[in-house]
Short mmCIF file of C-alpha atoms in Angstrom, two decimals:
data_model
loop_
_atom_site.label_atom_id
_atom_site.label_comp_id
_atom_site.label_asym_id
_atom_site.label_seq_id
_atom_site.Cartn_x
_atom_site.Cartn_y
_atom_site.Cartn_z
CA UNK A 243 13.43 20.65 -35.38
CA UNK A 244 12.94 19.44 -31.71
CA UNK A 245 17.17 18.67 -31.30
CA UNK A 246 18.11 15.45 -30.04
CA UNK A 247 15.64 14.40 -28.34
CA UNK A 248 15.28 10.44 -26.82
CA UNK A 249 11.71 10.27 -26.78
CA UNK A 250 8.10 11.59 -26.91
CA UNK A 251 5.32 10.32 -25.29
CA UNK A 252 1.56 11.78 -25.96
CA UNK A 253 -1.29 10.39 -23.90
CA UNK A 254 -5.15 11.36 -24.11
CA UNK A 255 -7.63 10.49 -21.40
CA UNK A 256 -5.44 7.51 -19.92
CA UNK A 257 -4.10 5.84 -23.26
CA UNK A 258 -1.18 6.25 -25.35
CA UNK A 259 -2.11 8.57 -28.28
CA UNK A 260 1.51 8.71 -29.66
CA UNK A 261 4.85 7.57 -28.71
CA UNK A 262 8.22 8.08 -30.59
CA UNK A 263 12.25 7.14 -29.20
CA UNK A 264 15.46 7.25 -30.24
CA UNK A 265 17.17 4.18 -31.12
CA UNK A 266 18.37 2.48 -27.17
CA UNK A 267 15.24 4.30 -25.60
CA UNK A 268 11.33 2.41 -24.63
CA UNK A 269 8.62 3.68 -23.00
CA UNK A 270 9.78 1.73 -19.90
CA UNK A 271 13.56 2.96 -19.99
CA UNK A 272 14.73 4.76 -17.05
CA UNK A 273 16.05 8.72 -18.18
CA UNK A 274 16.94 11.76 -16.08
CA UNK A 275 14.95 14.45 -16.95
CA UNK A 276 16.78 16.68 -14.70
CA UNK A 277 14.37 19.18 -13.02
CA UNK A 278 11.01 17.56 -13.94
CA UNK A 279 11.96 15.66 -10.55
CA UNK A 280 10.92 18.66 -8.75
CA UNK A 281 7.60 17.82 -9.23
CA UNK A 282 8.18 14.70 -7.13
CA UNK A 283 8.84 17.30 -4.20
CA UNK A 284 5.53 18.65 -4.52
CA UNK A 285 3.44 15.53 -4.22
CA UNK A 286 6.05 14.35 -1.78
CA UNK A 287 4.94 17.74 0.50
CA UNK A 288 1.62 16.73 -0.01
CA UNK A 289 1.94 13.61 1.47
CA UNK A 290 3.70 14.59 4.26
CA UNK A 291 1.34 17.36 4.63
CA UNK A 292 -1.86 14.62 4.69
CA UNK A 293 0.23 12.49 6.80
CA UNK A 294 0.61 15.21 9.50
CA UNK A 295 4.27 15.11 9.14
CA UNK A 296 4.49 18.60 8.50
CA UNK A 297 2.03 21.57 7.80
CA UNK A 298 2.34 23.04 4.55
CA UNK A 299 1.45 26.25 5.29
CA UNK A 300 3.59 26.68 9.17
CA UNK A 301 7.07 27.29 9.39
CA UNK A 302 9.37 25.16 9.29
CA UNK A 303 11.23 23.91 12.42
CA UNK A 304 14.62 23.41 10.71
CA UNK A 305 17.02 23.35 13.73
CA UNK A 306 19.90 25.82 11.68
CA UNK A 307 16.90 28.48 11.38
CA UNK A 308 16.30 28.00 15.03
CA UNK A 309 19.92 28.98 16.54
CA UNK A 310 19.58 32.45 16.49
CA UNK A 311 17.18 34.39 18.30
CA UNK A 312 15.08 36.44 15.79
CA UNK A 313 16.71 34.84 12.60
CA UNK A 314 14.31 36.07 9.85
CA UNK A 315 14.33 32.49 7.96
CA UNK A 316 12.99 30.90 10.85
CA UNK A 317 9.46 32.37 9.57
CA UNK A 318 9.95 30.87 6.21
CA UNK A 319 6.97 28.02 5.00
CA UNK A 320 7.41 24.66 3.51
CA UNK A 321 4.84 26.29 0.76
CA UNK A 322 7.06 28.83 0.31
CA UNK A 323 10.04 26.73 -0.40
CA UNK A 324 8.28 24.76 -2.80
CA UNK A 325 6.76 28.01 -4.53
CA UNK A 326 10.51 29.16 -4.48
CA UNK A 327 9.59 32.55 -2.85
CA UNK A 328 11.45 31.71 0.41
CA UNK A 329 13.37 34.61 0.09
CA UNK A 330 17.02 33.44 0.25
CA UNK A 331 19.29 34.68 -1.98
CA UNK A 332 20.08 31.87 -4.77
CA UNK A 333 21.95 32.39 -7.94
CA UNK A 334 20.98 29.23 -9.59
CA UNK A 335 24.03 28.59 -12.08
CA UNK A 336 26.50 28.79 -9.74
CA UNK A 337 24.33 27.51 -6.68
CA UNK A 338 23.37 24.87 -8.48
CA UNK A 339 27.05 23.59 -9.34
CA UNK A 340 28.54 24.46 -5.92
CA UNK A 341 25.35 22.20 -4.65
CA UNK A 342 25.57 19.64 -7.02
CA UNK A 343 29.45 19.57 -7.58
CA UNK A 344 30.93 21.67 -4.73
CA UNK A 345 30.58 22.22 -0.96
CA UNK A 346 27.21 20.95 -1.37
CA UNK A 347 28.13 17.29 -2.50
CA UNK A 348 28.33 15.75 0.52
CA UNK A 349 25.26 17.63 1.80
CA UNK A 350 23.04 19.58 0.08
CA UNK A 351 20.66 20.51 2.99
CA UNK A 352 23.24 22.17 4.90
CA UNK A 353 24.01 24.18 1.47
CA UNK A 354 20.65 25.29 0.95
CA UNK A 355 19.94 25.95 4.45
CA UNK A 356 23.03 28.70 5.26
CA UNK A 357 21.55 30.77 2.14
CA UNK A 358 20.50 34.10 4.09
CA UNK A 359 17.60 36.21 2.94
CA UNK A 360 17.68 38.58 0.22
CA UNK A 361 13.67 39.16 0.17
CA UNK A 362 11.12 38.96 2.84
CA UNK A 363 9.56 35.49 2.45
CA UNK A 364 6.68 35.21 -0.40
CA UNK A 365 7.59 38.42 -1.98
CA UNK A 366 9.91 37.47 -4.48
CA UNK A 367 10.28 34.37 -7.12
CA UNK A 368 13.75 32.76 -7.70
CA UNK A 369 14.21 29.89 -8.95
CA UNK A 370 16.28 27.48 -6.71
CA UNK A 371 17.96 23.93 -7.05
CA UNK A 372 17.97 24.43 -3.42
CA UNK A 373 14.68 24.28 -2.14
CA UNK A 374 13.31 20.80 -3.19
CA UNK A 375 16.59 19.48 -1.25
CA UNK A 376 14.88 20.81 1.89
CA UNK A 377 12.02 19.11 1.57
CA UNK A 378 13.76 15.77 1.05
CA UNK A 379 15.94 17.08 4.65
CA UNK A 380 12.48 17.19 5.97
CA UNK A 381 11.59 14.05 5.51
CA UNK A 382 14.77 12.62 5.98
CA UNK A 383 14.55 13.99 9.75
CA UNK A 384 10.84 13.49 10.23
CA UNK A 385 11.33 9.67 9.45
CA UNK A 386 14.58 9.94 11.41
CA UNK A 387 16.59 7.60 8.90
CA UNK A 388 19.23 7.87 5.97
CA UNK A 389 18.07 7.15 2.43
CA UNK A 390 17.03 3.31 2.75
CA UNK A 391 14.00 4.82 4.79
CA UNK A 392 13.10 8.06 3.15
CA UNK A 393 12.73 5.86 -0.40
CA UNK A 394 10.82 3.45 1.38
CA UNK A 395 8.42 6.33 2.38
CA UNK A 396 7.95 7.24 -1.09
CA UNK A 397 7.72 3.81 -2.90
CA UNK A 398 4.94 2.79 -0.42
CA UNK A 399 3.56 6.13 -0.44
CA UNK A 400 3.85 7.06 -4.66
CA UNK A 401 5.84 4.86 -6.70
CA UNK A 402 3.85 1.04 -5.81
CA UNK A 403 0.22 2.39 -5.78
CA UNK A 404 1.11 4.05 -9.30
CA UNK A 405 3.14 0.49 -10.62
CA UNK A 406 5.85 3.22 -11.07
CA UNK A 407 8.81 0.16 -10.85
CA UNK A 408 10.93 1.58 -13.29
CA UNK A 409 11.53 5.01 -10.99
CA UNK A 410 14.69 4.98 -8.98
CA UNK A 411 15.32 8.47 -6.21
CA UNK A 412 19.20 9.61 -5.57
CA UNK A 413 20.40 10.67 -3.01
CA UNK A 414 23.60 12.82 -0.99
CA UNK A 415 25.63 11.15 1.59
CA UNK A 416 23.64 12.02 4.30
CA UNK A 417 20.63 10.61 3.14
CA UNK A 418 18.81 13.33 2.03
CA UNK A 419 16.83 12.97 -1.28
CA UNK A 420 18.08 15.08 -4.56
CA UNK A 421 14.73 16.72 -4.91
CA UNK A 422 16.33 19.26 -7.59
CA UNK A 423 16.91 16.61 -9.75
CA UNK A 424 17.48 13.53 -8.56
CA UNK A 425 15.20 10.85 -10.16
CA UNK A 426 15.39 8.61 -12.83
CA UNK A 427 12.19 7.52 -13.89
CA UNK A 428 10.31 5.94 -17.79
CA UNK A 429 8.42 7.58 -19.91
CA UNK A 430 5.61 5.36 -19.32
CA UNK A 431 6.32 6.01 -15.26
CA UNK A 432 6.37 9.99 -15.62
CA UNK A 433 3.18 9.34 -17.51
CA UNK A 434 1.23 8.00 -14.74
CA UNK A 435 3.46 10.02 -12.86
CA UNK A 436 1.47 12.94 -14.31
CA UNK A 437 -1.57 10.97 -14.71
CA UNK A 438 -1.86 11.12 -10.92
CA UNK A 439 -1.91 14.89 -10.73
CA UNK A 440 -4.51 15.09 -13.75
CA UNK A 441 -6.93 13.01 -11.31
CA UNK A 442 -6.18 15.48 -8.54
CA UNK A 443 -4.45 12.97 -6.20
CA UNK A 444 -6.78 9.50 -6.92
CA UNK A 445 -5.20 6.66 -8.35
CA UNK A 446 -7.61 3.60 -8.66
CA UNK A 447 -10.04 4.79 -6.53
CA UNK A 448 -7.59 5.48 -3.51
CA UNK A 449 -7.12 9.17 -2.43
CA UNK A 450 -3.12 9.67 -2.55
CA UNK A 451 -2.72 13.52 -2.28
CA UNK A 452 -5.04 16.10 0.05
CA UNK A 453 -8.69 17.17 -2.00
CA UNK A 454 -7.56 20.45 -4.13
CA UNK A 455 -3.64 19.70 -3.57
CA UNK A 456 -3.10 19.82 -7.19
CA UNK A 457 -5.36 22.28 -7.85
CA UNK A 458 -2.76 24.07 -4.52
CA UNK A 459 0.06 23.02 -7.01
CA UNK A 460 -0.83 24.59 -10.12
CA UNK A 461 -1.83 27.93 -8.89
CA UNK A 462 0.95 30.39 -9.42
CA UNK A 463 2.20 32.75 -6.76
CA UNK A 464 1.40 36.67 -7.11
CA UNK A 465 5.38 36.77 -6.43
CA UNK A 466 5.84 34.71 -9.99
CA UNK A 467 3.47 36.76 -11.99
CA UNK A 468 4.69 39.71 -11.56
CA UNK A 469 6.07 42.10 -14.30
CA UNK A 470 9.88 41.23 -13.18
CA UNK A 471 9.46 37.62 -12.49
CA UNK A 472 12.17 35.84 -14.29
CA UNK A 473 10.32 32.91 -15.35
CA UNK A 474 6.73 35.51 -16.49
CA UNK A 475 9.84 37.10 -18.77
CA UNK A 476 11.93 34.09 -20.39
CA UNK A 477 8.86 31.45 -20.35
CA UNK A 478 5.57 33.09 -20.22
CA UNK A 479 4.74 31.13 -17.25
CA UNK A 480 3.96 31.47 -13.61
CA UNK A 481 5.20 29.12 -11.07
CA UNK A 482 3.07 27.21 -8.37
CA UNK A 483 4.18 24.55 -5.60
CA UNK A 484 6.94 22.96 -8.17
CA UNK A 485 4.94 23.30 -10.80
CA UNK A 486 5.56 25.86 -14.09
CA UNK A 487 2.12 27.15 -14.77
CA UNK A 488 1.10 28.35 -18.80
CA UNK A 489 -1.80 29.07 -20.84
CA UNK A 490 -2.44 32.62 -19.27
CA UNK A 491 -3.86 35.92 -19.46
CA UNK A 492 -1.60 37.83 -17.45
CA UNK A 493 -3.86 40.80 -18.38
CA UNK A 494 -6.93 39.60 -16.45
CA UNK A 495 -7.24 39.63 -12.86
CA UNK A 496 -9.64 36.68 -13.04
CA UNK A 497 -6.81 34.01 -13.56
CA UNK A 498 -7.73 31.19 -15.36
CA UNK A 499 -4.71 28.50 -15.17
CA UNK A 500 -4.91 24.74 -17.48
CA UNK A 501 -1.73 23.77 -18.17
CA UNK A 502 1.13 23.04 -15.98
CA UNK A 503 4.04 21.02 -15.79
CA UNK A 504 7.66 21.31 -15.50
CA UNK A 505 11.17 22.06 -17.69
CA UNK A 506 14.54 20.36 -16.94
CA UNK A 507 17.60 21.00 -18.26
CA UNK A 508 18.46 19.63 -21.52
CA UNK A 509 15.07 19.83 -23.45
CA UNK A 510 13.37 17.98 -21.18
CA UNK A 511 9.37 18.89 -21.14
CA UNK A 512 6.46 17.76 -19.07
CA UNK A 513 2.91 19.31 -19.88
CA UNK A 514 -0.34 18.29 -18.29
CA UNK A 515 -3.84 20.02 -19.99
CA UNK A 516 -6.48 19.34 -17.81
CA UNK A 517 -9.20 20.62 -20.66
CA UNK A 518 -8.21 18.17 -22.63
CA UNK A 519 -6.80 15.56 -20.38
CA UNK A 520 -4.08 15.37 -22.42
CA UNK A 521 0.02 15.00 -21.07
CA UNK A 522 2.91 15.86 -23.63
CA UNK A 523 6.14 14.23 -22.20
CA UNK A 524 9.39 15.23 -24.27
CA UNK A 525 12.80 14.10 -23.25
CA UNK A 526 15.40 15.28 -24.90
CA UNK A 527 19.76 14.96 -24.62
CA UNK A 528 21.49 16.81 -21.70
CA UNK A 529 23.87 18.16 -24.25
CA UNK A 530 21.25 20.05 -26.01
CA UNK A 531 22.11 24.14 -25.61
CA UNK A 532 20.26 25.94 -23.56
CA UNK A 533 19.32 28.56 -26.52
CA UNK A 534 17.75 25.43 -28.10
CA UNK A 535 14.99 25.49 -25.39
CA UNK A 536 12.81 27.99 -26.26
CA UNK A 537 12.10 26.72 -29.63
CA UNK A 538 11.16 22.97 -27.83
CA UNK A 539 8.92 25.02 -25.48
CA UNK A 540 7.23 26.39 -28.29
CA UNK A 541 6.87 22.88 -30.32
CA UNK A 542 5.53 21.09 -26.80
CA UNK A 543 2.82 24.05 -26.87
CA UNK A 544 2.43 24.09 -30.54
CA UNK A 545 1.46 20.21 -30.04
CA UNK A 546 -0.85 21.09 -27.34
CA UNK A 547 -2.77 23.13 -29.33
CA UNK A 548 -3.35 20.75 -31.86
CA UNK A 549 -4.45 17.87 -29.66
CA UNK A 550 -8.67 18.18 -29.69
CA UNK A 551 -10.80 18.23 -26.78
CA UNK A 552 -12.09 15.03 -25.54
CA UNK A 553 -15.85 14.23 -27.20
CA UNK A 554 -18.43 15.29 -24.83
CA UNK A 555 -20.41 12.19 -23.69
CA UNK A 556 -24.52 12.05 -25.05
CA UNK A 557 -27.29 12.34 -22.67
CA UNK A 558 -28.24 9.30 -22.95
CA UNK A 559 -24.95 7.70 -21.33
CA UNK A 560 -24.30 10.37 -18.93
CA UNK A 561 -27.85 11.59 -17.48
CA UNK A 562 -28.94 8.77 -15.10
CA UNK A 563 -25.03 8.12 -13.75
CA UNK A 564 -24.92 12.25 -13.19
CA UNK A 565 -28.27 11.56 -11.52
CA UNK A 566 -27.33 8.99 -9.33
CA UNK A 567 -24.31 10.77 -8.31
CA UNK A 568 -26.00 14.10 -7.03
CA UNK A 569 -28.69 11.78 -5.07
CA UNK A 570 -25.90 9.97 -3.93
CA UNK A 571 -24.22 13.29 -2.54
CA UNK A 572 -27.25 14.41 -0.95
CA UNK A 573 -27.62 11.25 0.82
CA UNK A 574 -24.03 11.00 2.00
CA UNK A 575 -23.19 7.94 0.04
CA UNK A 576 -19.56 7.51 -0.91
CA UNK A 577 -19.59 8.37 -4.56
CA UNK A 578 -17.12 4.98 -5.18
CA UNK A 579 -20.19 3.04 -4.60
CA UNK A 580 -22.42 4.36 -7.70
CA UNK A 581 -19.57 5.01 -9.78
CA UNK A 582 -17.99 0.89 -10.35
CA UNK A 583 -18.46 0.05 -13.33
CA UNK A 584 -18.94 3.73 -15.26
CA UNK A 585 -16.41 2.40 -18.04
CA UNK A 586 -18.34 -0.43 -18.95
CA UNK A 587 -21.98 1.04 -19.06
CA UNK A 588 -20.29 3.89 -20.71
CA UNK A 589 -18.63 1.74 -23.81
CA UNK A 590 -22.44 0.99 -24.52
CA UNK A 591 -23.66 4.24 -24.93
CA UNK A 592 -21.13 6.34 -25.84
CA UNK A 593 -21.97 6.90 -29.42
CA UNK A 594 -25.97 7.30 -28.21
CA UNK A 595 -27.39 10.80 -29.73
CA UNK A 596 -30.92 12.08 -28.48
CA UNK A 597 -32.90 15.11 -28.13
CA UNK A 598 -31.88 17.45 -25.20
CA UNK A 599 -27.92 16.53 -25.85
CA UNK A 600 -26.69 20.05 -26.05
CA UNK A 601 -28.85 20.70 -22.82
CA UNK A 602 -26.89 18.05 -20.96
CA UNK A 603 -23.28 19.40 -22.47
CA UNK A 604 -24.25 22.90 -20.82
CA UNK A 605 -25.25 21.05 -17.50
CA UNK A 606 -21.34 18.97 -18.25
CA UNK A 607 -19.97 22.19 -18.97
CA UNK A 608 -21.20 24.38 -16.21
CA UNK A 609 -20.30 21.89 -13.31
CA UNK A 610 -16.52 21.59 -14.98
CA UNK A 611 -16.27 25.00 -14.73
CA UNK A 612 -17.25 25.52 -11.66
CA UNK A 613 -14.32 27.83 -9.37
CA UNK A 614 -12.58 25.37 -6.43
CA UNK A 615 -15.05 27.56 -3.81
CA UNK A 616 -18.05 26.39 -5.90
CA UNK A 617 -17.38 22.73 -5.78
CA UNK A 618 -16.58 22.53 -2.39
CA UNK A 619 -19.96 21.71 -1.62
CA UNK A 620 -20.04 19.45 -4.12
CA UNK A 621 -16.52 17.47 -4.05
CA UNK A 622 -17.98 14.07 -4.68
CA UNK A 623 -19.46 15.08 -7.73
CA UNK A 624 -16.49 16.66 -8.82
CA UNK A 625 -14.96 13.30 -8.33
CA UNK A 626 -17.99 11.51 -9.78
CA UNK A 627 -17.87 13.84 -13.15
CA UNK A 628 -14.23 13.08 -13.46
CA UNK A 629 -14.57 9.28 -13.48
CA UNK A 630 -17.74 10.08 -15.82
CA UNK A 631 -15.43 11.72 -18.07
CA UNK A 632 -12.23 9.27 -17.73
CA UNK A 633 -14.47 6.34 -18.35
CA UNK A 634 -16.03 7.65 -21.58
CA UNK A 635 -12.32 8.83 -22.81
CA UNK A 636 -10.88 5.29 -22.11
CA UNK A 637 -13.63 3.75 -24.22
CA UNK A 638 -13.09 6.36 -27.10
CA UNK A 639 -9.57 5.86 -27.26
CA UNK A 640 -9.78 2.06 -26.96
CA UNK A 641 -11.86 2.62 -30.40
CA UNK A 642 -9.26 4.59 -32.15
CA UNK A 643 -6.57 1.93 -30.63
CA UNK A 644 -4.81 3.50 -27.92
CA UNK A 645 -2.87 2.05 -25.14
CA UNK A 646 -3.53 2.33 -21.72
CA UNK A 647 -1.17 3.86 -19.95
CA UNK A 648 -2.44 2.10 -16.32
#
């Protein structure tokens, strides 16, 4: 029993596998899914951060930090805020209502921003409502506007080049984004919402986010892995740049992280699997208990699990494109220009067997696995392989009649 729950939405490489809503809810229905919107703060930071509005990884210049000589937040990152290991003391029931409902109504920057330090920043996790609102404050005084300009910023910047229409931001009365919580987006939208990170930052051939930003997002912090972490304790997860990271060994030092997502409030589940390009999107009623949670986390998983990997493409189809990608990499030609049209050839060949297959699914397998450091030499091929791959799921799924979700 999932709990009341208004809808689940399943998609395999790009399609609709599986959909399900409660009577009144659609795919393209706008919901809250409460802190899911978090998320939106990290690829919002990354855009900022490739736009040279800010430096991820500096501190911040936030003026109330600056007042006082030698005032320890002052050395606090924008990663770090996002990572939630800024240090400052948070208790996030009763932050998070005093924000939301309290002194913090009016403006939640300047509630977030007089929290002093409990922790030297990046040693300790805690999860804050808090710290997305900074980031929208950043932008907010970056673009030096009120709301009409910071949700331009992102519409132009995220929402249109995703066809995310049904997506609407909130906002305080200062102007400052709700980064907590504060969109209201559809299924379908979160879908390509997530879609987007699964093609680390392209969308349609255009590079949205930094190279590796994702890969940046989904790598948890040593502060949220360790034994005492709250969220390694109640969710067997660590956390990255707004991003709840599962599917680990916390017994090996040689981390290897695939899923990642978010939880907001109310039952509401977003889980991306790279390894099987798979996203599980569950939204659920904001009356649902809290102690009802835990069992949705473990049905969301549970469904995970049971989704199979993508089919691995035959030589045949795959070989000469592969080819032609790693020539095309050696030669410094922009891997867009041999990949147009991988879909197509790829629908023709994709149920091709020959001699030498399982050779080529080792070669497949061994650049997919290759560490971040490894493929930095080889970035367009990364890129290539992925299209490779997304191309030859499309077609497969198109055979077993899913929907696109583009």
């Amino acid at each position: 029993d999932l709990g009341k729950t208004h809808a689940l939405l399943i998609t395999q490489g790009g399609r609709i596998v599986f959909e399900l809503y409660a009577p009144g809810y659609s795919c393209d229905g706008m919901l809250h899914t409460m802190s899911i919107a978090k998320m939106m703060g990290g690829v919002v930071g990354g855009v900022m951060h490739n736009e040279g509005l800010i430096d991820i990884h500096q501190p911040t210049d936030f003026k109330a930090w600056q007042k006082k000589d030698n005032d320890p937040r002052a050395a606090i990152t924008y990663a770090q805020i996002l990572q939630m290991v800024s240090g400052q003391k948070w208790s996030e029931l009763p932050d998070m209502l005093g924000m939301a409902f309290g002194s913090g109504y009016d403006d939640l920057a300047k509630y977030a921003l007089d929290k002093p330090l409990a922790h030297a920043p990046g040693t300790h996790y805690e999860y804050s409502d808090g710290a997305p609102g900074l980031i929208g404050y950043a932008l907010r005084t970056r673009l030096n506007g009120g709301a009409n300009e910071v949700d331009r910023y992102v519409r132009t910047n995220i929402l249109n080049p995703l066809g995310m229409s049904n997506t609407e931001l909130e906002y305080d009365k200062k102007g400052t984004w709700y980064g907590s919580s504060g969109v209201r987006w559809s299924p379908c939208d979160l879908a390509r919402f997530a879609h987007l990170l699964m093609r680390d930052g392209v969308w349609d051939g255009e590079r949205l986010l930094p190279e590796r930003w994702v890969d940046f997002m989904r790598t948890p912090t040593p502060a949220s892995l360790a034994p005492e972490s709250a969220i390694r304790q109640q969710y067997k997860a660590g956390y990255g740049v707004t991003a709840f990271v599962w599917d680990m060994d916390f017994n090996t030092q040689d981390l290897q992280v695939d899923a990642f997502g978010h939880l907001g409030f109310g039952g509401n589940i977003l889980k991306a699997i790279p390894s099987k390009d798979a996203i599980i999107i569950l939204v659920g009623g904001q009356a649902d208990p809290v102690s009802a949670f835990p069992r949705r986390i473990e049905k969301v998983h549970a469904i995970g699990d049971a989704i199979p990997l993508l089919p691995t493409p035959s030589k045949d189809a795959v070989a000469p494109l592969l080819a032609n990608c790693l020539e095309a990499v050696e030669q410094g030609v922009k891997t867009s220009d041999v990949t147009k049209g991988v879909g197509d050839r790829f629908c023709h060949c994709m149920n091709e067997e020959s001699e030498g297959n399982e050779g080529m699914r080792a070669e497949l397998g061994r650049l997919i696995a290759m560490s971040p450091q490894e493929r930095d030499t080889l970035i367009s091929a990364k890129q290539t392989l992925t299209d490779i791959l997304a191309g030859y799921a499309a077609c497969e799924a198109e055979a077993n009649g899913g929907q696109s979700t583009e």
